[in-house]
PDB file of N, CA and C in Angstrom:
ATOM      1  N   MET E  25     -27.812  16.368 -19.439  1.00  0.00           N
ATOM      2  CA  MET E  25     -27.024  16.646 -18.605  1.00  0.00           C
ATOM      3  C   MET E  25     -26.707  15.320 -17.777  1.00  0.00           C
ATOM      4  N   ILE E  26     -25.326  14.936 -17.576  1.00  0.00           N
ATOM      5  CA  ILE E  26     -25.098  13.826 -16.962  1.00  0.00           C
ATOM      6  C   ILE E  26     -24.022  14.073 -15.779  1.00  0.00           C
ATOM      7  N   ILE E  27     -24.354  13.701 -14.538  1.00  0.00           N
ATOM      8  CA  ILE E  27     -23.751  13.958 -13.115  1.00  0.00           C
ATOM      9  C   ILE E  27     -22.947  12.786 -13.042  1.00  0.00           C
ATOM     10  N   PHE E  28     -21.750  12.733 -12.763  1.00  0.00           N
ATOM     11  CA  PHE E  28     -20.836  11.592 -12.385  1.00  0.00           C
ATOM     12  C   PHE E  28     -19.840  12.077 -11.584  1.00  0.00           C
ATOM     13  N   GLY E  29     -19.187  11.110 -10.991  1.00  0.00           N
ATOM     14  CA  GLY E  29     -17.985  11.605  -9.893  1.00  0.00           C
ATOM     15  C   GLY E  29     -17.513  10.138  -9.312  1.00  0.00           C
ATOM     16  N   THR E  30     -16.811  10.333  -8.095  1.00  0.00           N
ATOM     17  CA  THR E  30     -16.313   9.213  -7.215  1.00  0.00           C
ATOM     18  C   THR E  30     -16.730   9.517  -5.937  1.00  0.00           C
ATOM     19  N   LYS E  31     -16.844   8.528  -4.937  1.00  0.00           N
ATOM     20  CA  LYS E  31     -17.127   8.341  -3.642  1.00  0.00           C
ATOM     21  C   LYS E  31     -16.219   7.356  -3.089  1.00  0.00           C
ATOM     22  N   GLY E  32     -15.596   7.611  -1.941  1.00  0.00           N
ATOM     23  CA  GLY E  32     -14.488   6.886  -1.111  1.00  0.00           C
ATOM     24  C   GLY E  32     -15.247   6.279  -0.002  1.00  0.00           C
ATOM     25  N   TYR E  33     -15.048   5.340   0.262  1.00  0.00           N
ATOM     26  CA  TYR E  33     -15.528   4.343   1.463  1.00  0.00           C
ATOM     27  C   TYR E  33     -14.272   3.847   2.186  1.00  0.00           C
ATOM     28  N   LEU E  34     -14.143   3.949   3.060  1.00  0.00           N
ATOM     29  CA  LEU E  34     -13.059   3.342   4.284  1.00  0.00           C
ATOM     30  C   LEU E  34     -13.532   2.338   5.185  1.00  0.00           C
ATOM     31  N   TYR E  35     -12.930   1.221   5.296  1.00  0.00           N
ATOM     32  CA  TYR E  35     -13.433  -0.106   5.964  1.00  0.00           C
ATOM     33  C   TYR E  35     -12.218  -0.513   7.011  1.00  0.00           C
ATOM     34  N   GLN E  36     -12.475  -0.554   8.315  1.00  0.00           N
ATOM     35  CA  GLN E  36     -11.614  -1.044   9.198  1.00  0.00           C
ATOM     36  C   GLN E  36     -11.529  -2.551   9.278  1.00  0.00           C
ATOM     37  N   LEU E  37     -10.494  -3.421   8.744  1.00  0.00           N
ATOM     38  CA  LEU E  37     -10.723  -4.643   8.717  1.00  0.00           C
ATOM     39  C   LEU E  37     -10.193  -5.305  10.221  1.00  0.00           C
ATOM     40  N   ALA E  38      -9.340  -4.690  10.827  1.00  0.00           N
ATOM     41  CA  ALA E  38      -8.759  -5.203  12.004  1.00  0.00           C
ATOM     42  C   ALA E  38      -7.844  -4.523  12.847  1.00  0.00           C
ATOM     43  N   ILE E  39      -7.724  -4.899  13.980  1.00  0.00           N
ATOM     44  CA  ILE E  39      -6.870  -3.909  14.833  1.00  0.00           C
ATOM     45  C   ILE E  39      -5.901  -4.699  15.437  1.00  0.00           C
ATOM     46  N   LEU E  40      -4.376  -4.352  15.054  1.00  0.00           N
ATOM     47  CA  LEU E  40      -3.471  -5.582  15.319  1.00  0.00           C
ATOM     48  C   LEU E  40      -2.414  -4.979  16.108  1.00  0.00           C
ATOM     49  N   THR E  41      -1.780  -5.485  17.144  1.00  0.00           N
ATOM     50  CA  THR E  41      -0.553  -4.900  17.868  1.00  0.00           C
ATOM     51  C   THR E  41       0.708  -5.342  17.252  1.00  0.00           C
ATOM     52  N   LEU E  42       1.124  -4.253  16.559  1.00  0.00           N
ATOM     53  CA  LEU E  42       2.514  -4.480  15.876  1.00  0.00           C
ATOM     54  C   LEU E  42       3.550  -3.484  16.336  1.00  0.00           C
ATOM     55  N   ILE E  43       4.733  -3.692  15.920  1.00  0.00           N
ATOM     56  CA  ILE E  43       5.700  -2.668  16.173  1.00  0.00           C
ATOM     57  C   ILE E  43       5.890  -1.512  15.141  1.00  0.00           C
ATOM     58  N   CYS E  44       5.673  -0.361  15.457  1.00  0.00           N
ATOM     59  CA  CYS E  44       5.662   0.757  14.419  1.00  0.00           C
ATOM     60  C   CYS E  44       6.959   0.592  13.745  1.00  0.00           C
ATOM     61  N   ALA E  45       7.170   1.033  12.442  1.00  0.00           N
ATOM     62  CA  ALA E  45       8.448   1.044  11.636  1.00  0.00           C
ATOM     63  C   ALA E  45       8.795   2.505  11.729  1.00  0.00           C
ATOM     64  N   GLN E  46       7.882   3.431  12.115  1.00  0.00           N
ATOM     65  CA  GLN E  46       8.381   4.747  12.292  1.00  0.00           C
ATOM     66  C   GLN E  46       8.680   5.078  13.768  1.00  0.00           C
ATOM     67  N   CYS E  47       8.191   4.897  14.742  1.00  0.00           N
ATOM     68  CA  CYS E  47       8.256   5.372  16.162  1.00  0.00           C
ATOM     69  C   CYS E  47       9.026   4.108  17.007  1.00  0.00           C
ATOM     70  N   GLY E  48       8.999   2.893  16.526  1.00  0.00           N
ATOM     71  CA  GLY E  48       9.396   1.777  17.136  1.00  0.00           C
ATOM     72  C   GLY E  48       8.778   1.224  18.325  1.00  0.00           C
ATOM     73  N   ASN E  49       7.530   2.045  18.747  1.00  0.00           N
ATOM     74  CA  ASN E  49       6.847   1.579  19.894  1.00  0.00           C
ATOM     75  C   ASN E  49       5.979   0.199  19.403  1.00  0.00           C
ATOM     76  N   PRO E  50       5.625  -0.664  20.290  1.00  0.00           N
ATOM     77  CA  PRO E  50       4.660  -1.703  20.175  1.00  0.00           C
ATOM     78  C   PRO E  50       3.350  -0.820  20.241  1.00  0.00           C
ATOM     79  N   ALA E  51       2.544  -0.965  19.489  1.00  0.00           N
ATOM     80  CA  ALA E  51       1.390  -0.291  19.554  1.00  0.00           C
ATOM     81  C   ALA E  51       0.117  -0.807  18.785  1.00  0.00           C
ATOM     82  N   ALA E  52      -1.087  -0.582  19.013  1.00  0.00           N
ATOM     83  CA  ALA E  52      -2.251  -0.934  18.194  1.00  0.00           C
ATOM     84  C   ALA E  52      -2.106  -0.295  16.582  1.00  0.00           C
ATOM     85  N   HIS E  53      -2.483  -0.960  15.655  1.00  0.00           N
ATOM     86  CA  HIS E  53      -2.519  -0.695  14.287  1.00  0.00           C
ATOM     87  C   HIS E  53      -3.815  -1.011  13.738  1.00  0.00           C
ATOM     88  N   THR E  54      -4.442   0.033  13.083  1.00  0.00           N
ATOM     89  CA  THR E  54      -5.487  -0.253  12.433  1.00  0.00           C
ATOM     90  C   THR E  54      -5.363  -0.706  10.862  1.00  0.00           C
ATOM     91  N   LEU E  55      -5.986  -1.943  10.627  1.00  0.00           N
ATOM     92  CA  LEU E  55      -5.677  -2.425   9.039  1.00  0.00           C
ATOM     93  C   LEU E  55      -7.038  -1.727   8.499  1.00  0.00           C
ATOM     94  N   ARG E  56      -6.609  -0.864   7.337  1.00  0.00           N
ATOM     95  CA  ARG E  56      -7.726  -0.391   6.795  1.00  0.00           C
ATOM     96  C   ARG E  56      -7.777  -0.803   5.169  1.00  0.00           C
ATOM     97  N   LYS E  57      -8.956  -0.749   4.768  1.00  0.00           N
ATOM     98  CA  LYS E  57      -9.164  -0.784   3.108  1.00  0.00           C
ATOM     99  C   LYS E  57      -9.998   0.625   2.472  1.00  0.00           C
ATOM    100  N   ARG E  58      -9.356   1.129   1.756  1.00  0.00           N
ATOM    101  CA  ARG E  58     -10.056   2.426   0.996  1.00  0.00           C
ATOM    102  C   ARG E  58     -10.522   1.801  -0.399  1.00  0.00           C
ATOM    103  N   VAL E  59     -11.618   1.973  -0.448  1.00  0.00           N
ATOM    104  CA  VAL E  59     -12.244   1.839  -1.758  1.00  0.00           C
ATOM    105  C   VAL E  59     -13.033   3.064  -2.356  1.00  0.00           C
ATOM    106  N   THR E  60     -12.561   3.237  -3.625  1.00  0.00           N
ATOM    107  CA  THR E  60     -13.128   4.344  -4.410  1.00  0.00           C
ATOM    108  C   THR E  60     -14.163   3.865  -5.299  1.00  0.00           C
ATOM    109  N   LYS E  61     -15.409   4.295  -5.465  1.00  0.00           N
ATOM    110  CA  LYS E  61     -16.148   4.091  -6.530  1.00  0.00           C
ATOM    111  C   LYS E  61     -16.703   4.922  -7.402  1.00  0.00           C
ATOM    112  N   PHE E  62     -17.021   4.575  -8.577  1.00  0.00           N
ATOM    113  CA  PHE E  62     -17.395   5.518  -9.639  1.00  0.00           C
ATOM    114  C   PHE E  62     -18.992   5.669  -9.220  1.00  0.00           C
ATOM    115  N   THR E  63     -19.652   6.922  -9.386  1.00  0.00           N
ATOM    116  CA  THR E  63     -20.723   7.183  -9.210  1.00  0.00           C
ATOM    117  C   THR E  63     -21.430   7.981 -10.516  1.00  0.00           C
ATOM    118  N   LEU E  64     -22.894   7.620 -10.912  1.00  0.00           N
ATOM    119  CA  LEU E  64     -23.665   8.125 -11.839  1.00  0.00           C
ATOM    120  C   LEU E  64     -24.877   8.619 -11.058  1.00  0.00           C
ATOM    121  N   PHE E  65     -25.200  10.143 -11.274  1.00  0.00           N
ATOM    122  CA  PHE E  65     -26.136  10.366 -10.560  1.00  0.00           C
ATOM    123  C   PHE E  65     -26.292  10.180  -9.107  1.00  0.00           C
ATOM    124  N   PHE E  66     -25.097  10.168  -8.451  1.00  0.00           N
ATOM    125  CA  PHE E  66     -24.748  10.072  -7.005  1.00  0.00           C
ATOM    126  C   PHE E  66     -24.932   8.820  -6.678  1.00  0.00           C
ATOM    127  N   VAL E  67     -25.213   7.707  -7.484  1.00  0.00           N
ATOM    128  CA  VAL E  67     -25.364   6.199  -7.074  1.00  0.00           C
ATOM    129  C   VAL E  67     -24.034   5.516  -7.367  1.00  0.00           C
ATOM    130  N   PRO E  68     -23.502   4.853  -6.305  1.00  0.00           N
ATOM    131  CA  PRO E  68     -22.287   4.148  -6.518  1.00  0.00           C
ATOM    132  C   PRO E  68     -22.535   2.912  -7.212  1.00  0.00           C
ATOM    133  N   LEU E  69     -21.533   3.007  -8.541  1.00  0.00           N
ATOM    134  CA  LEU E  69     -21.956   1.785  -9.399  1.00  0.00           C
ATOM    135  C   LEU E  69     -20.882   0.568  -9.228  1.00  0.00           C
ATOM    136  N   PHE E  70     -19.423   1.020  -9.465  1.00  0.00           N
ATOM    137  CA  PHE E  70     -18.618  -0.017  -9.427  1.00  0.00           C
ATOM    138  C   PHE E  70     -17.410   0.574  -8.876  1.00  0.00           C
ATOM    139  N   PRO E  71     -16.509  -0.250  -7.901  1.00  0.00           N
ATOM    140  CA  PRO E  71     -15.340   0.219  -7.368  1.00  0.00           C
ATOM    141  C   PRO E  71     -14.130   0.294  -8.555  1.00  0.00           C
ATOM    142  N   PHE E  72     -13.341   1.258  -8.481  1.00  0.00           N
ATOM    143  CA  PHE E  72     -12.192   1.329  -9.614  1.00  0.00           C
ATOM    144  C   PHE E  72     -10.775   1.432  -8.645  1.00  0.00           C
ATOM    145  N   SER E  73     -10.708   1.375  -7.633  1.00  0.00           N
ATOM    146  CA  SER E  73      -9.741   1.673  -6.725  1.00  0.00           C
ATOM    147  C   SER E  73      -9.657   1.149  -5.380  1.00  0.00           C
ATOM    148  N   THR E  74      -8.809   0.183  -4.933  1.00  0.00           N
ATOM    149  CA  THR E  74      -8.839  -0.489  -3.593  1.00  0.00           C
ATOM    150  C   THR E  74      -7.293  -0.322  -3.203  1.00  0.00           C
ATOM    151  N   LYS E  75      -7.280   0.341  -2.103  1.00  0.00           N
ATOM    152  CA  LYS E  75      -5.974   0.383  -1.541  1.00  0.00           C
ATOM    153  C   LYS E  75      -5.811  -0.160   0.021  1.00  0.00           C
ATOM    154  N   TYR E  76      -4.939  -0.869   0.485  1.00  0.00           N
ATOM    155  CA  TYR E  76      -4.702  -1.195   1.838  1.00  0.00           C
ATOM    156  C   TYR E  76      -3.710  -0.318   2.523  1.00  0.00           C
ATOM    157  N   SER E  77      -3.759  -0.350   3.934  1.00  0.00           N
ATOM    158  CA  SER E  77      -2.861   0.412   4.683  1.00  0.00           C
ATOM    159  C   SER E  77      -3.037   0.118   6.311  1.00  0.00           C
ATOM    160  N   THR E  78      -1.869   0.442   7.036  1.00  0.00           N
ATOM    161  CA  THR E  78      -1.983   0.329   8.585  1.00  0.00           C
ATOM    162  C   THR E  78      -1.759   1.677   9.078  1.00  0.00           C
ATOM    163  N   GLN E  79      -2.198   1.896   9.990  1.00  0.00           N
ATOM    164  CA  GLN E  79      -1.844   3.256  10.763  1.00  0.00           C
ATOM    165  C   GLN E  79      -1.679   3.046  12.147  1.00  0.00           C
ATOM    166  N   CYS E  80      -0.509   3.551  12.414  1.00  0.00           N
ATOM    167  CA  CYS E  80      -0.351   3.581  14.158  1.00  0.00           C
ATOM    168  C   CYS E  80      -0.858   4.398  14.987  1.00  0.00           C
ATOM    169  N   THR E  81      -1.520   3.894  16.036  1.00  0.00           N
ATOM    170  CA  THR E  81      -2.326   4.575  16.860  1.00  0.00           C
ATOM    171  C   THR E  81      -1.526   5.704  17.873  1.00  0.00           C
ATOM    172  N   PHE E  82      -0.368   5.093  17.861  1.00  0.00           N
ATOM    173  CA  PHE E  82       0.598   5.925  18.875  1.00  0.00           C
ATOM    174  C   PHE E  82       1.050   7.263  18.231  1.00  0.00           C
ATOM    175  N   CYS E  83       1.700   7.121  17.036  1.00  0.00           N
ATOM    176  CA  CYS E  83       2.399   8.219  16.232  1.00  0.00           C
ATOM    177  C   CYS E  83       1.482   8.863  14.822  1.00  0.00           C
ATOM    178  N   GLY E  84       0.599   7.843  14.589  1.00  0.00           N
ATOM    179  CA  GLY E  84       0.025   8.287  13.376  1.00  0.00           C
ATOM    180  C   GLY E  84       0.770   8.091  12.121  1.00  0.00           C
ATOM    181  N   ALA E  85       1.491   7.167  12.045  1.00  0.00           N
ATOM    182  CA  ALA E  85       2.240   6.919  10.800  1.00  0.00           C
ATOM    183  C   ALA E  85       1.404   6.016  10.010  1.00  0.00           C
ATOM    184  N   GLU E  86       1.481   6.111   8.743  1.00  0.00           N
ATOM    185  CA  GLU E  86       0.637   5.251   7.958  1.00  0.00           C
ATOM    186  C   GLU E  86       1.516   4.613   7.128  1.00  0.00           C
ATOM    187  N   GLN E  87       1.411   3.180   6.700  1.00  0.00           N
ATOM    188  CA  GLN E  87       2.214   2.360   5.831  1.00  0.00           C
ATOM    189  C   GLN E  87       1.332   1.655   4.987  1.00  0.00           C
ATOM    190  N   LYS E  88       1.731   1.953   3.529  1.00  0.00           N
ATOM    191  CA  LYS E  88       0.771   1.289   2.596  1.00  0.00           C
ATOM    192  C   LYS E  88       1.067  -0.069   2.393  1.00  0.00           C
ATOM    193  N   LEU E  89       0.135  -1.141   2.015  1.00  0.00           N
ATOM    194  CA  LEU E  89       0.403  -2.609   1.862  1.00  0.00           C
ATOM    195  C   LEU E  89      -0.091  -3.031   0.741  1.00  0.00           C
ATOM    196  N   THR E  90       0.286  -4.222   0.179  1.00  0.00           N
ATOM    197  CA  THR E  90      -0.440  -4.830  -0.935  1.00  0.00           C
ATOM    198  C   THR E  90      -1.608  -5.666  -0.410  1.00  0.00           C
ATOM    199  N   LYS E  91      -2.430  -6.054  -1.455  1.00  0.00           N
ATOM    200  CA  LYS E  91      -3.620  -6.865  -0.981  1.00  0.00           C
ATOM    201  C   LYS E  91      -3.012  -8.280  -0.339  1.00  0.00           C
ATOM    202  N   GLU E  92      -2.026  -8.896  -0.803  1.00  0.00           N
ATOM    203  CA  GLU E  92      -1.627  -9.875  -0.154  1.00  0.00           C
ATOM    204  C   GLU E  92      -1.151  -9.772   1.265  1.00  0.00           C
ATOM    205  N   GLN E  93      -0.256  -8.719   1.396  1.00  0.00           N
ATOM    206  CA  GLN E  93       0.171  -8.418   2.670  1.00  0.00           C
ATOM    207  C   GLN E  93      -1.093  -8.275   3.607  1.00  0.00           C
ATOM    208  N   ALA E  94      -2.078  -7.383   3.230  1.00  0.00           N
ATOM    209  CA  ALA E  94      -3.223  -7.214   4.025  1.00  0.00           C
ATOM    210  C   ALA E  94      -3.822  -8.496   4.522  1.00  0.00           C
ATOM    211  N   GLU E  95      -4.047  -9.427   3.447  1.00  0.00           N
ATOM    212  CA  GLU E  95      -4.884 -10.609   3.971  1.00  0.00           C
ATOM    213  C   GLU E  95      -4.129 -11.337   4.763  1.00  0.00           C
ATOM    214  N   GLN E  96      -2.629 -11.454   4.664  1.00  0.00           N
ATOM    215  CA  GLN E  96      -1.864 -11.915   5.537  1.00  0.00           C
ATOM    216  C   GLN E  96      -2.153 -11.444   6.774  1.00  0.00           C
ATOM    217  N   LEU E  97      -2.056 -10.294   7.129  1.00  0.00           N
ATOM    218  CA  LEU E  97      -2.057  -9.576   8.533  1.00  0.00           C
ATOM    219  C   LEU E  97      -3.584  -9.854   9.222  1.00  0.00           C
ATOM    220  N   GLN E  98      -4.454  -9.801   8.242  1.00  0.00           N
ATOM    221  CA  GLN E  98      -5.792 -10.077   8.687  1.00  0.00           C
ATOM    222  C   GLN E  98      -5.969 -11.404   9.178  1.00  0.00           C
ATOM    223  N   ALA E  99      -5.496 -12.460   8.437  1.00  0.00           N
ATOM    224  CA  ALA E  99      -5.323 -13.830   9.002  1.00  0.00           C
ATOM    225  C   ALA E  99      -4.894 -14.156  10.250  1.00  0.00           C
ATOM    226  N   GLN E 100      -3.466 -13.500  10.314  1.00  0.00           N
ATOM    227  CA  GLN E 100      -2.805 -13.366  11.641  1.00  0.00           C
ATOM    228  C   GLN E 100      -3.622 -12.745  12.641  1.00  0.00           C
ATOM    229  N   GLY E 101      -4.255 -11.946  12.442  1.00  0.00           N
ATOM    230  CA  GLY E 101      -5.153 -11.079  13.715  1.00  0.00           C
ATOM    231  C   GLY E 101      -6.204 -11.919  13.866  1.00  0.00           C
ATOM    232  N   ALA E 102      -6.844 -12.735  13.006  1.00  0.00           N
ATOM    233  CA  ALA E 102      -7.852 -13.473  13.533  1.00  0.00           C
ATOM    234  C   ALA E 102      -7.615 -14.767  14.266  1.00  0.00           C
ATOM    235  N   GLY E 103      -6.237 -15.236  14.040  1.00  0.00           N
ATOM    236  CA  GLY E 103      -5.684 -16.163  14.572  1.00  0.00           C
ATOM    237  C   GLY E 103      -5.293 -16.051  16.327  1.00  0.00           C
ATOM    238  N   GLY E 104      -5.194 -14.462  16.445  1.00  0.00           N
ATOM    239  CA  GLY E 104      -4.574 -14.025  17.648  1.00  0.00           C
ATOM    240  C   GLY E 104      -3.267 -14.060  17.998  1.00  0.00           C
ATOM    241  N   THR E 105      -2.494 -14.410  16.776  1.00  0.00           N
ATOM    242  CA  THR E 105      -1.027 -14.687  17.026  1.00  0.00           C
ATOM    243  C   THR E 105      -0.417 -13.565  15.832  1.00  0.00           C
ATOM    244  N   ALA E 106      -0.584 -12.503  16.072  1.00  0.00           N
ATOM    245  CA  ALA E 106      -0.233 -11.272  14.971  1.00  0.00           C
ATOM    246  C   ALA E 106       1.258 -11.061  15.412  1.00  0.00           C
ATOM    247  N   GLN E 107       2.109 -11.055  14.279  1.00  0.00           N
ATOM    248  CA  GLN E 107       3.332 -10.724  14.279  1.00  0.00           C
ATOM    249  C   GLN E 107       3.689  -9.474  13.517  1.00  0.00           C
ATOM    250  N   PRO E 108       4.684  -8.827  13.617  1.00  0.00           N
ATOM    251  CA  PRO E 108       5.077  -7.568  12.930  1.00  0.00           C
ATOM    252  C   PRO E 108       5.226  -8.165  11.468  1.00  0.00           C
ATOM    253  N   TYR E 109       4.860  -7.426  10.686  1.00  0.00           N
ATOM    254  CA  TYR E 109       5.058  -7.757   9.243  1.00  0.00           C
ATOM    255  C   TYR E 109       5.932  -6.887   8.346  1.00  0.00           C
ATOM    256  N   GLY E 110       7.177  -7.079   8.016  1.00  0.00           N
ATOM    257  CA  GLY E 110       8.096  -6.300   7.478  1.00  0.00           C
ATOM    258  C   GLY E 110       8.842  -5.295   8.545  1.00  0.00           C
ATOM    259  N   GLN E 111       8.598  -5.545   9.756  1.00  0.00           N
ATOM    260  CA  GLN E 111       9.197  -4.576  10.989  1.00  0.00           C
ATOM    261  C   GLN E 111      10.087  -5.268  11.961  1.00  0.00           C
ATOM    262  N   ARG E 112      10.877  -4.778  12.520  1.00  0.00           N
ATOM    263  CA  ARG E 112      11.739  -5.611  13.430  1.00  0.00           C
ATOM    264  C   ARG E 112      10.862  -5.958  14.740  1.00  0.00           C
ATOM    265  N   GLN E 113      11.215  -6.996  15.068  1.00  0.00           N
ATOM    266  CA  GLN E 113      10.643  -7.637  16.234  1.00  0.00           C
ATOM    267  C   GLN E 113      11.154  -7.165  17.640  1.00  0.00           C
ATOM    268  N   GLN E 114      10.353  -7.051  18.495  1.00  0.00           N
ATOM    269  CA  GLN E 114      10.874  -6.706  19.849  1.00  0.00           C
ATOM    270  C   GLN E 114      11.133  -7.928  20.784  1.00  0.00           C
ATOM    271  N   GLN E 115      12.615  -7.720  21.317  1.00  0.00           N
ATOM    272  CA  GLN E 115      12.899  -8.938  21.958  1.00  0.00           C
ATOM    273  C   GLN E 115      12.457  -9.043  23.633  1.00  0.00           C
ATOM    274  N   PRO E 116      12.455 -10.185  23.866  1.00  0.00           N
ATOM    275  CA  PRO E 116      11.644  -9.950  25.490  1.00  0.00           C
ATOM    276  C   PRO E 116      12.787  -9.739  26.249  1.00  0.00           C
ATOM    277  N   TYR E 117      12.375  -9.212  27.688  1.00  0.00           N
ATOM    278  CA  TYR E 117      13.456  -8.863  28.545  1.00  0.00           C
ATOM    279  C   TYR E 117      13.887 -10.072  29.228  1.00  0.00           C
ATOM    280  N   GLN E 118      15.053 -10.224  29.612  1.00  0.00           N
ATOM    281  CA  GLN E 118      15.841 -11.068  30.177  1.00  0.00           C
ATOM    282  C   GLN E 118      16.253 -11.050  31.720  1.00  0.00           C
TER     283      GLN E 118
END
């Protein structure tokens, strides 16, 4: 008898301040990486699926990203100059 399956792992890569595409509010977004690994006898062996996403902490909307987009956002977050990626920018008050 062989026991096999999958197990999911969720990693929080960064917390960024972006403008939400769903609600339009400037809010914190968590940048997440979800890795699914193949298991044999409950031992994780190798990853076979990796997905990236951001989730708005204000409304809970989730947006899927490519690996390149996630790496770009993570690099911007590390520099402290995070800009909205693919979302409209908020104009300063005059």
